[in-house]
PDB file of C-alpha atoms in Angstrom:
ATOM      1  CA  MET A   1     -13.872 -22.074   5.935  1.00  0.00           C
ATOM      2  CA  ALA A   2     -15.188 -22.212   9.474  1.00  0.00           C
ATOM      3  CA  ARG A   3     -16.949 -25.513  10.206  1.00  0.00           C
ATOM      4  CA  CYS A   4     -20.725 -25.444  10.725  1.00  0.00           C
ATOM      5  CA  ARG A   5     -22.514 -27.654  13.220  1.00  0.00           C
ATOM      6  CA  PRO A   6     -25.051 -30.023  11.599  1.00  0.00           C
ATOM      7  CA  TRP A   7     -28.794 -29.457  11.983  1.00  0.00           C
ATOM      8  CA  LYS A   8     -30.201 -31.519  14.905  1.00  0.00           C
ATOM      9  CA  GLY A   9     -33.992 -31.251  14.538  1.00  0.00           C
ATOM     10  CA  ASN A  10     -36.398 -34.099  13.687  1.00  0.00           C
ATOM     11  CA  HIS A  11     -38.500 -32.239  11.148  1.00  0.00           C
ATOM     12  CA  PRO A  12     -36.383 -30.021   8.923  1.00  0.00           C
ATOM     13  CA  SER A  13     -38.090 -27.053   7.363  1.00  0.00           C
ATOM     14  CA  ALA A  14     -37.476 -25.933   3.806  1.00  0.00           C
ATOM     15  CA  ALA A  15     -35.086 -23.301   5.176  1.00  0.00           C
ATOM     16  CA  ASP A  16     -33.244 -25.982   7.162  1.00  0.00           C
ATOM     17  CA  GLU A  17     -32.906 -28.121   4.071  1.00  0.00           C
ATOM     18  CA  ARG A  18     -31.570 -25.171   2.077  1.00  0.00           C
ATOM     19  CA  LEU A  19     -29.075 -24.461   4.847  1.00  0.00           C
ATOM     20  CA  ALA A  20     -27.960 -28.104   4.967  1.00  0.00           C
ATOM     21  CA  SER A  21     -27.559 -28.068   1.190  1.00  0.00           C
ATOM     22  CA  ALA A  22     -25.549 -24.845   1.362  1.00  0.00           C
ATOM     23  CA  ARG A  23     -23.318 -26.335   4.044  1.00  0.00           C
ATOM     24  CA  LEU A  24     -22.669 -29.429   1.955  1.00  0.00           C
ATOM     25  CA  LYS A  25     -21.838 -27.314  -1.087  1.00  0.00           C
ATOM     26  CA  ALA A  26     -19.530 -25.167   1.029  1.00  0.00           C
ATOM     27  CA  ARG A  27     -17.741 -28.226   2.392  1.00  0.00           C
ATOM     28  CA  ARG A  28     -17.334 -29.587  -1.135  1.00  0.00           C
ATOM     29  CA  ALA A  29     -15.905 -26.222  -2.195  1.00  0.00           C
ATOM     30  CA  VAL A  30     -13.399 -26.398   0.671  1.00  0.00           C
ATOM     31  CA  TRP A  31     -12.469 -29.955  -0.320  1.00  0.00           C
ATOM     32  CA  HIS A  32     -11.968 -28.913  -3.929  1.00  0.00           C
ATOM     33  CA  SER A  33      -9.926 -25.854  -2.945  1.00  0.00           C
ATOM     34  CA  CYS A  34      -7.695 -27.710  -0.507  1.00  0.00           C
ATOM     35  CA  ARG A  35      -7.201 -30.616  -2.880  1.00  0.00           C
ATOM     36  CA  GLY A  36      -6.282 -28.286  -5.754  1.00  0.00           C
ATOM     37  CA  SER A  37      -4.231 -25.448  -4.225  1.00  0.00           C
ATOM     38  CA  LEU A  38      -3.028 -26.989  -0.955  1.00  0.00           C
ATOM     39  CA  GLY A  39      -2.701 -30.655  -1.908  1.00  0.00           C
ATOM     40  CA  TYR A  40      -4.710 -32.202   0.947  1.00  0.00           C
ATOM     41  CA  THR A  41      -7.008 -35.188   0.532  1.00  0.00           C
ATOM     42  CA  VAL A  42     -10.675 -35.036   1.548  1.00  0.00           C
ATOM     43  CA  PRO A  43     -10.120 -37.120   4.734  1.00  0.00           C
ATOM     44  CA  GLU A  44      -7.241 -34.818   5.690  1.00  0.00           C
ATOM     45  CA  VAL A  45      -9.403 -31.741   5.177  1.00  0.00           C
ATOM     46  CA  GLU A  46     -12.069 -33.289   7.406  1.00  0.00           C
ATOM     47  CA  ARG A  47      -9.534 -33.476  10.237  1.00  0.00           C
ATOM     48  CA  LEU A  48      -8.104 -29.992   9.753  1.00  0.00           C
ATOM     49  CA  SER A  49      -9.319 -26.428  10.212  1.00  0.00           C
ATOM     50  CA  VAL A  50      -8.087 -23.171   8.722  1.00  0.00           C
ATOM     51  CA  ARG A  51      -5.846 -22.704  11.774  1.00  0.00           C
ATOM     52  CA  ASP A  52      -3.858 -25.742  10.680  1.00  0.00           C
ATOM     53  CA  TRP A  53      -2.898 -24.404   7.289  1.00  0.00           C
ATOM     54  CA  ASP A  54      -2.704 -20.651   7.881  1.00  0.00           C
ATOM     55  CA  SER A  55       0.995 -19.748   8.233  1.00  0.00           C
ATOM     56  CA  ASN A  56       0.626 -16.005   8.687  1.00  0.00           C
ATOM     57  CA  PHE A  57      -1.492 -15.497  11.802  1.00  0.00           C
ATOM     58  CA  GLU A  58      -1.267 -16.982  15.276  1.00  0.00           C
ATOM     59  CA  PRO A  59      -4.269 -19.231  16.150  1.00  0.00           C
ATOM     60  CA  GLY A  60      -5.560 -16.669  18.644  1.00  0.00           C
ATOM     61  CA  GLU A  61      -5.354 -13.871  16.092  1.00  0.00           C
ATOM     62  CA  LEU A  62      -7.160 -15.977  13.519  1.00  0.00           C
ATOM     63  CA  ALA A  63      -9.904 -16.937  15.968  1.00  0.00           C
ATOM     64  CA  GLU A  64     -10.492 -13.289  16.853  1.00  0.00           C
ATOM     65  CA  MET A  65     -10.627 -12.347  13.161  1.00  0.00           C
ATOM     66  CA  LEU A  66     -13.294 -15.010  12.588  1.00  0.00           C
ATOM     67  CA  ARG A  67     -15.276 -13.888  15.615  1.00  0.00           C
ATOM     68  CA  SER A  68     -15.276 -10.316  14.311  1.00  0.00           C
ATOM     69  CA  VAL A  69     -16.472 -11.185  10.792  1.00  0.00           C
ATOM     70  CA  ARG A  70     -19.317  -8.803   9.909  1.00  0.00           C
ATOM     71  CA  THR A  71     -22.505  -9.505   8.023  1.00  0.00           C
ATOM     72  CA  GLY A  72     -21.486  -6.803   5.582  1.00  0.00           C
ATOM     73  CA  GLY A  73     -18.440  -8.829   4.567  1.00  0.00           C
ATOM     74  CA  ASP A  74     -14.710  -8.129   4.569  1.00  0.00           C
ATOM     75  CA  PHE A  75     -11.491  -9.419   3.057  1.00  0.00           C
ATOM     76  CA  PHE A  76      -7.832  -9.782   3.986  1.00  0.00           C
ATOM     77  CA  GLU A  77      -4.658 -11.382   2.665  1.00  0.00           C
ATOM     78  CA  THR A  78      -2.730 -14.163   4.345  1.00  0.00           C
ATOM     79  CA  ARG A  79      -0.588 -17.200   3.538  1.00  0.00           C
ATOM     80  CA  HIS A  80      -1.651 -20.844   3.527  1.00  0.00           C
ATOM     81  CA  ARG A  81       0.711 -23.750   3.984  1.00  0.00           C
ATOM     82  CA  ARG A  82       0.540 -26.516   1.406  1.00  0.00           C
ATOM     83  CA  LYS A  83       0.781 -30.185   2.352  1.00  0.00           C
ATOM     84  CA  ASP A  84       4.269 -30.288   0.791  1.00  0.00           C
ATOM     85  CA  GLY A  85       5.450 -27.497   3.138  1.00  0.00           C
ATOM     86  CA  GLY A  86       5.361 -24.669   0.609  1.00  0.00           C
ATOM     87  CA  ASP A  87       3.302 -21.518   1.107  1.00  0.00           C
ATOM     88  CA  ILE A  88       0.881 -19.723  -1.187  1.00  0.00           C
ATOM     89  CA  ASP A  89      -0.570 -16.214  -0.911  1.00  0.00           C
ATOM     90  CA  VAL A  90      -4.347 -16.161  -0.571  1.00  0.00           C
ATOM     91  CA  GLU A  91      -7.081 -13.563  -0.398  1.00  0.00           C
ATOM     92  CA  ILE A  92      -9.859 -14.410   2.061  1.00  0.00           C
ATOM     93  CA  THR A  93     -13.307 -12.941   1.481  1.00  0.00           C
ATOM     94  CA  THR A  94     -15.553 -13.350   4.522  1.00  0.00           C
ATOM     95  CA  ASN A  95     -19.226 -12.917   5.282  1.00  0.00           C
ATOM     96  CA  ALA A  96     -21.490 -13.846   8.171  1.00  0.00           C
ATOM     97  CA  ALA A  97     -25.166 -14.640   8.755  1.00  0.00           C
ATOM     98  CA  GLU A  98     -27.333 -15.433  11.761  1.00  0.00           C
ATOM     99  CA  TYR A  99     -29.549 -18.517  11.767  1.00  0.00           C
ATOM    100  CA  LYS A 100     -31.521 -19.599  14.856  1.00  0.00           C
ATOM    101  CA  GLY A 101     -29.119 -17.673  17.082  1.00  0.00           C
ATOM    102  CA  GLU A 102     -26.078 -19.280  15.520  1.00  0.00           C
ATOM    103  CA  LYS A 103     -23.453 -17.220  13.684  1.00  0.00           C
ATOM    104  CA  LEU A 104     -22.498 -18.798  10.386  1.00  0.00           C
ATOM    105  CA  ILE A 105     -19.233 -17.699   8.769  1.00  0.00           C
ATOM    106  CA  PHE A 106     -18.570 -18.071   5.066  1.00  0.00           C
ATOM    107  CA  CYS A 107     -15.043 -17.744   3.682  1.00  0.00           C
ATOM    108  CA  ASN A 108     -13.919 -17.752   0.077  1.00  0.00           C
ATOM    109  CA  CYS A 109     -10.205 -18.394  -0.472  1.00  0.00           C
ATOM    110  CA  ARG A 110      -8.498 -17.322  -3.676  1.00  0.00           C
ATOM    111  CA  ASP A 111      -4.904 -18.137  -4.616  1.00  0.00           C
ATOM    112  CA  ILE A 112      -3.266 -14.774  -5.379  1.00  0.00           C
ATOM    113  CA  THR A 113       0.369 -15.928  -5.429  1.00  0.00           C
ATOM    114  CA  GLU A 114       0.884 -15.015  -9.055  1.00  0.00           C
ATOM    115  CA  ARG A 115      -1.067 -11.768  -8.737  1.00  0.00           C
ATOM    116  CA  LYS A 116       0.952 -10.732  -5.696  1.00  0.00           C
ATOM    117  CA  ARG A 117       4.190 -11.636  -7.458  1.00  0.00           C
ATOM    118  CA  ASP A 118       3.164  -9.488 -10.414  1.00  0.00           C
ATOM    119  CA  ARG A 119       2.208  -6.628  -8.081  1.00  0.00           C
ATOM    120  CA  GLU A 120       5.571  -6.788  -6.317  1.00  0.00           C
ATOM    121  CA  GLU A 121       7.363  -6.833  -9.659  1.00  0.00           C
ATOM    122  CA  ILE A 122       5.422  -3.770 -10.834  1.00  0.00           C
ATOM    123  CA  GLU A 123       6.315  -1.997  -7.580  1.00  0.00           C
ATOM    124  CA  ARG A 124       9.969  -2.971  -8.002  1.00  0.00           C
ATOM    125  CA  LEU A 125      10.045  -1.626 -11.544  1.00  0.00           C
ATOM    126  CA  ALA A 126       8.376   1.599 -10.414  1.00  0.00           C
ATOM    127  CA  THR A 127      10.844   2.241  -7.580  1.00  0.00           C
ATOM    128  CA  THR A 128      14.130   0.746  -8.782  1.00  0.00           C
ATOM    129  CA  ASP A 129      16.680   1.968 -11.290  1.00  0.00           C
ATOM    130  CA  ALA A 130      16.729  -0.652 -14.023  1.00  0.00           C
ATOM    131  CA  LEU A 131      20.493  -0.495 -14.588  1.00  0.00           C
ATOM    132  CA  THR A 132      21.972  -0.355 -11.086  1.00  0.00           C
ATOM    133  CA  GLY A 133      19.217  -1.968  -9.016  1.00  0.00           C
ATOM    134  CA  ILE A 134      19.170   0.853  -6.452  1.00  0.00           C
ATOM    135  CA  ALA A 135      16.357   3.349  -5.846  1.00  0.00           C
ATOM    136  CA  ASN A 136      15.363   5.471  -8.819  1.00  0.00           C
ATOM    137  CA  ARG A 137      14.892   9.226  -8.575  1.00  0.00           C
ATOM    138  CA  GLY A 138      11.206   9.026  -7.704  1.00  0.00           C
ATOM    139  CA  GLN A 139      11.708   6.485  -4.944  1.00  0.00           C
ATOM    140  CA  PHE A 140      14.725   8.291  -3.520  1.00  0.00           C
ATOM    141  CA  SER A 141      12.737  11.536  -3.451  1.00  0.00           C
ATOM    142  CA  ARG A 142      10.034   9.790  -1.417  1.00  0.00           C
ATOM    143  CA  GLN A 143      12.631   8.398   0.961  1.00  0.00           C
ATOM    144  CA  LEU A 144      14.207  11.845   1.289  1.00  0.00           C
ATOM    145  CA  ALA A 145      10.855  13.480   2.043  1.00  0.00           C
ATOM    146  CA  ALA A 146      10.106  10.861   4.713  1.00  0.00           C
ATOM    147  CA  GLU A 147      13.513  11.265   6.372  1.00  0.00           C
ATOM    148  CA  ILE A 148      13.204  15.068   6.369  1.00  0.00           C
ATOM    149  CA  GLU A 149       9.861  14.722   8.133  1.00  0.00           C
ATOM    150  CA  ARG A 150      11.328  12.309  10.682  1.00  0.00           C
ATOM    151  CA  ALA A 151      14.378  14.529  11.323  1.00  0.00           C
ATOM    152  CA  ARG A 152      12.112  17.533  11.861  1.00  0.00           C
ATOM    153  CA  ARG A 153       9.779  15.664  14.209  1.00  0.00           C
ATOM    154  CA  PHE A 154      12.531  14.372  16.478  1.00  0.00           C
ATOM    155  CA  GLY A 155      15.085  17.151  16.025  1.00  0.00           C
ATOM    156  CA  ARG A 156      17.725  14.812  14.620  1.00  0.00           C
ATOM    157  CA  PRO A 157      20.541  15.474  12.100  1.00  0.00           C
ATOM    158  CA  LEU A 158      20.228  14.379   8.492  1.00  0.00           C
ATOM    159  CA  ALA A 159      22.962  14.485   5.850  1.00  0.00           C
ATOM    160  CA  LEU A 160      22.795  14.288   2.075  1.00  0.00           C
ATOM    161  CA  ILE A 161      25.598  13.373  -0.316  1.00  0.00           C
ATOM    162  CA  MET A 162      25.435  13.922  -4.062  1.00  0.00           C
ATOM    163  CA  TYR A 163      28.192  12.416  -6.174  1.00  0.00           C
ATOM    164  CA  ASP A 164      28.928  11.826  -9.814  1.00  0.00           C
ATOM    165  CA  LEU A 165      31.679  10.265 -11.885  1.00  0.00           C
ATOM    166  CA  ASP A 166      34.387  12.550 -13.233  1.00  0.00           C
ATOM    167  CA  HIS A 167      34.722  12.786 -17.032  1.00  0.00           C
ATOM    168  CA  PHE A 168      32.253   9.945 -17.470  1.00  0.00           C
ATOM    169  CA  LYS A 169      31.508  10.993 -21.048  1.00  0.00           C
ATOM    170  CA  ARG A 170      35.059   9.964 -21.982  1.00  0.00           C
ATOM    171  CA  VAL A 171      34.331   6.398 -20.865  1.00  0.00           C
ATOM    172  CA  ASN A 172      31.251   6.187 -23.092  1.00  0.00           C
ATOM    173  CA  ASP A 173      32.994   7.868 -26.030  1.00  0.00           C
ATOM    174  CA  THR A 174      36.133   5.712 -25.774  1.00  0.00           C
ATOM    175  CA  PHE A 175      34.792   2.292 -24.810  1.00  0.00           C
ATOM    176  CA  GLY A 176      31.079   2.446 -25.607  1.00  0.00           C
ATOM    177  CA  HIS A 177      27.935   2.535 -23.523  1.00  0.00           C
ATOM    178  CA  ASP A 178      28.172  -1.119 -22.485  1.00  0.00           C
ATOM    179  CA  VAL A 179      31.395  -0.392 -20.630  1.00  0.00           C
ATOM    180  CA  GLY A 180      29.894   2.835 -19.324  1.00  0.00           C
ATOM    181  CA  ASP A 181      26.940   0.874 -17.932  1.00  0.00           C
ATOM    182  CA  GLU A 182      29.317  -1.556 -16.237  1.00  0.00           C
ATOM    183  CA  VAL A 183      31.171   1.350 -14.625  1.00  0.00           C
ATOM    184  CA  LEU A 184      27.881   2.740 -13.299  1.00  0.00           C
ATOM    185  CA  THR A 185      26.717  -0.588 -11.879  1.00  0.00           C
ATOM    186  CA  THR A 186      30.120  -1.260 -10.319  1.00  0.00           C
ATOM    187  CA  THR A 187      30.150   2.194  -8.731  1.00  0.00           C
ATOM    188  CA  ALA A 188      26.671   1.675  -7.290  1.00  0.00           C
ATOM    189  CA  ARG A 189      27.766  -1.667  -5.864  1.00  0.00           C
ATOM    190  CA  LEU A 190      30.955  -0.233  -4.327  1.00  0.00           C
ATOM    191  CA  VAL A 191      29.013   2.520  -2.601  1.00  0.00           C
ATOM    192  CA  GLY A 192      26.157   0.217  -1.560  1.00  0.00           C
ATOM    193  CA  GLU A 193      28.604  -2.144   0.155  1.00  0.00           C
ATOM    194  CA  ARG A 194      30.043   0.700   2.234  1.00  0.00           C
ATOM    195  CA  ILE A 195      26.969   2.452   3.596  1.00  0.00           C
ATOM    196  CA  ARG A 196      24.799   1.493   6.562  1.00  0.00           C
ATOM    197  CA  GLN A 197      21.522  -0.382   6.353  1.00  0.00           C
ATOM    198  CA  VAL A 198      19.679   2.739   7.534  1.00  0.00           C
ATOM    199  CA  ASP A 199      21.158   4.840   4.719  1.00  0.00           C
ATOM    200  CA  HIS A 200      19.430   5.310   1.368  1.00  0.00           C
ATOM    201  CA  HIS A 201      21.190   5.109  -1.987  1.00  0.00           C
ATOM    202  CA  GLY A 202      19.645   6.217  -5.261  1.00  0.00           C
ATOM    203  CA  ARG A 203      20.478   7.098  -8.833  1.00  0.00           C
ATOM    204  CA  TRP A 204      19.510  10.715  -9.417  1.00  0.00           C
ATOM    205  CA  GLY A 205      20.125  10.665 -13.161  1.00  0.00           C
ATOM    206  CA  GLY A 206      22.882   9.796 -15.642  1.00  0.00           C
ATOM    207  CA  GLU A 207      26.089   9.441 -13.637  1.00  0.00           C
ATOM    208  CA  GLU A 208      24.713  11.345 -10.636  1.00  0.00           C
ATOM    209  CA  PHE A 209      23.892   9.479  -7.418  1.00  0.00           C
ATOM    210  CA  MET A 210      22.603  10.352  -3.953  1.00  0.00           C
ATOM    211  CA  VAL A 211      23.260   8.941  -0.499  1.00  0.00           C
ATOM    212  CA  LEU A 212      21.001   9.917   2.394  1.00  0.00           C
ATOM    213  CA  LEU A 213      22.419   9.460   5.902  1.00  0.00           C
ATOM    214  CA  PRO A 214      19.998   9.720   8.845  1.00  0.00           C
ATOM    215  CA  GLU A 215      21.416  10.579  12.274  1.00  0.00           C
ATOM    216  CA  THR A 216      24.571  12.028  10.678  1.00  0.00           C
ATOM    217  CA  ASP A 217      26.127  15.471  11.093  1.00  0.00           C
ATOM    218  CA  LEU A 218      28.230  17.333   8.536  1.00  0.00           C
ATOM    219  CA  GLU A 219      31.611  16.154   9.782  1.00  0.00           C
ATOM    220  CA  ALA A 220      30.609  12.492   9.855  1.00  0.00           C
ATOM    221  CA  ALA A 221      28.965  12.809   6.436  1.00  0.00           C
ATOM    222  CA  GLN A 222      32.123  14.206   4.879  1.00  0.00           C
ATOM    223  CA  GLU A 223      34.147  11.389   6.426  1.00  0.00           C
ATOM    224  CA  SER A 224      31.723   8.935   4.819  1.00  0.00           C
ATOM    225  CA  ALA A 225      32.018  10.729   1.484  1.00  0.00           C
ATOM    226  CA  GLU A 226      35.799  10.461   1.644  1.00  0.00           C
ATOM    227  CA  ARG A 227      35.626   6.708   2.299  1.00  0.00           C
ATOM    228  CA  LEU A 228      33.316   6.260  -0.683  1.00  0.00           C
ATOM    229  CA  ARG A 229      35.456   8.470  -2.907  1.00  0.00           C
ATOM    230  CA  SER A 230      38.586   6.510  -2.009  1.00  0.00           C
ATOM    231  CA  ALA A 231      36.886   3.168  -2.681  1.00  0.00           C
ATOM    232  CA  ILE A 232      35.999   4.304  -6.195  1.00  0.00           C
ATOM    233  CA  GLU A 233      39.448   5.767  -6.859  1.00  0.00           C
ATOM    234  CA  VAL A 234      41.381   2.593  -5.982  1.00  0.00           C
ATOM    235  CA  HIS A 235      39.024   0.128  -7.657  1.00  0.00           C
ATOM    236  CA  SER A 236      40.119  -1.650 -10.855  1.00  0.00           C
ATOM    237  CA  PHE A 237      37.431  -0.900 -13.383  1.00  0.00           C
ATOM    238  CA  PRO A 238      37.063  -2.704 -16.749  1.00  0.00           C
ATOM    239  CA  HIS A 239      39.598  -1.970 -19.486  1.00  0.00           C
ATOM    240  CA  GLY A 240      41.975  -0.494 -16.943  1.00  0.00           C
ATOM    241  CA  GLN A 241      39.884   2.631 -16.567  1.00  0.00           C
ATOM    242  CA  HIS A 242      40.910   4.929 -13.736  1.00  0.00           C
ATOM    243  CA  VAL A 243      37.558   6.169 -12.513  1.00  0.00           C
ATOM    244  CA  THR A 244      37.125   8.901  -9.926  1.00  0.00           C
ATOM    245  CA  ALA A 245      34.135  10.699  -8.467  1.00  0.00           C
ATOM    246  CA  SER A 246      33.382  14.061  -6.886  1.00  0.00           C
ATOM    247  CA  PHE A 247      31.175  14.418  -3.815  1.00  0.00           C
ATOM    248  CA  GLY A 248      29.016  17.242  -2.517  1.00  0.00           C
ATOM    249  CA  VAL A 249      27.987  17.017   1.149  1.00  0.00           C
ATOM    250  CA  THR A 250      25.440  18.959   3.163  1.00  0.00           C
ATOM    251  CA  VAL A 251      23.026  18.603   6.067  1.00  0.00           C
ATOM    252  CA  LEU A 252      19.444  19.596   6.731  1.00  0.00           C
ATOM    253  CA  GLY A 253      18.977  23.160   7.976  1.00  0.00           C
ATOM    254  CA  SER A 254      16.063  24.529   9.960  1.00  0.00           C
ATOM    255  CA  GLY A 255      14.580  26.343   6.980  1.00  0.00           C
ATOM    256  CA  ASP A 256      15.233  23.661   4.374  1.00  0.00           C
ATOM    257  CA  ARG A 257      12.704  22.071   2.099  1.00  0.00           C
ATOM    258  CA  LEU A 258      13.505  19.042   0.002  1.00  0.00           C
ATOM    259  CA  GLU A 259      14.340  21.276  -2.958  1.00  0.00           C
ATOM    260  CA  THR A 260      16.713  23.554  -1.038  1.00  0.00           C
ATOM    261  CA  LEU A 261      18.530  20.621   0.558  1.00  0.00           C
ATOM    262  CA  VAL A 262      19.081  18.991  -2.834  1.00  0.00           C
ATOM    263  CA  LYS A 263      20.136  22.303  -4.378  1.00  0.00           C
ATOM    264  CA  ARG A 264      22.794  22.857  -1.721  1.00  0.00           C
ATOM    265  CA  ALA A 265      24.156  19.324  -2.206  1.00  0.00           C
ATOM    266  CA  ASP A 266      24.335  20.084  -5.927  1.00  0.00           C
ATOM    267  CA  GLU A 267      26.169  23.345  -5.221  1.00  0.00           C
ATOM    268  CA  ALA A 268      28.648  21.486  -3.012  1.00  0.00           C
ATOM    269  CA  LEU A 269      29.219  18.972  -5.820  1.00  0.00           C
ATOM    270  CA  TYR A 270      29.806  21.841  -8.259  1.00  0.00           C
ATOM    271  CA  LEU A 271      32.468  23.234  -5.921  1.00  0.00           C
ATOM    272  CA  ALA A 272      34.164  19.835  -5.700  1.00  0.00           C
ATOM    273  CA  LYS A 273      34.317  19.764  -9.501  1.00  0.00           C
ATOM    274  CA  ARG A 274      35.532  23.337  -9.667  1.00  0.00           C
ATOM    275  CA  TYR A 275      38.320  22.729  -7.146  1.00  0.00           C
ATOM    276  CA  GLY A 276      39.811  19.865  -9.121  1.00  0.00           C
ATOM    277  CA  ARG A 277      37.483  16.820  -9.031  1.00  0.00           C
ATOM    278  CA  ASN A 278      38.105  13.533  -7.208  1.00  0.00           C
ATOM    279  CA  ARG A 279      37.359  15.209  -3.891  1.00  0.00           C
ATOM    280  CA  SER A 280      34.539  15.860  -1.467  1.00  0.00           C
ATOM    281  CA  GLN A 281      33.240  19.299  -0.625  1.00  0.00           C
ATOM    282  CA  ALA A 282      30.977  20.147   2.301  1.00  0.00           C
ATOM    283  CA  LEU A 283      28.547  23.051   2.274  1.00  0.00           C
ATOM    284  CA  ALA A 284      26.641  23.811   5.459  1.00  0.00           C
ATOM    285  CA  PRO A 285      23.328  25.659   5.746  1.00  0.00           C
ATOM    286  CA  ALA A 286      23.490  29.080   7.371  1.00  0.00           C
ATOM    287  CA  ASP A 287      22.211  27.843  10.728  1.00  0.00           C
ATOM    288  CA  VAL A 288      24.634  24.917  11.097  1.00  0.00           C
ATOM    289  CA  ALA A 289      28.049  25.630  12.586  1.00  0.00           C
ATOM    290  CA  THR A 290      31.100  24.024  10.976  1.00  0.00           C
ATOM    291  CA  SER A 291      34.268  22.944  12.705  1.00  0.00           C
TER     292      SER A 291
END
């Protein structure tokens, strides 16, 4: 809470007394808050200001935020540093009032560490495939839509790979779904370790996966698909399983929507299966030349 200057008159009015009482209550609230959530003693709080324990904003930024506090109130989230060096997430609710030409700022701090942790966990569950830990279909679709928009705006190439595991049903039928799950998670890890940070990897459904490669043309995308396919083929899976995968590769065309791009990747994957599995197959849109 911003510190308030004490009243300096000789004959306080009733309003002055109410203000002094409010200031004292506010200071006690700050003491209680800092003693409970931040671990400071009352004398330490007396020597400190919010700039000393805020770990998110620079002092100049924080000062400007306080200067711009409106009488209508506002709120924002930040992080406060505890006396022991740890940080907590807090929500700051602010309000302002004018009294005798002086701007008074009132701040209420609420510890939202647990709430924010819960919110992040809910977001993780909503966007992540529970088995493999990569993006689920909904999240990958959002990433794909965003990358299509970016590629269109800047006229840049964008490639999409769809792959799935060959004869995966045999693994489940022979060894059970626990082993099948381990094969899926291992495959996701193998691919995730071999793609760039700017690429997106998601589980499309069942044993089908997607890899989205920004700034990548068809030739480079097929080379990437071959590296991923080879990594899966040579890996030692549980129970001595020889696991392979087929890959369909395509790139964004001028007339593509999300649905048509995905459909063409699926068609390329179908061709890879048809031509013998354990291979990659590229399929270009009509307006993209192939070498």
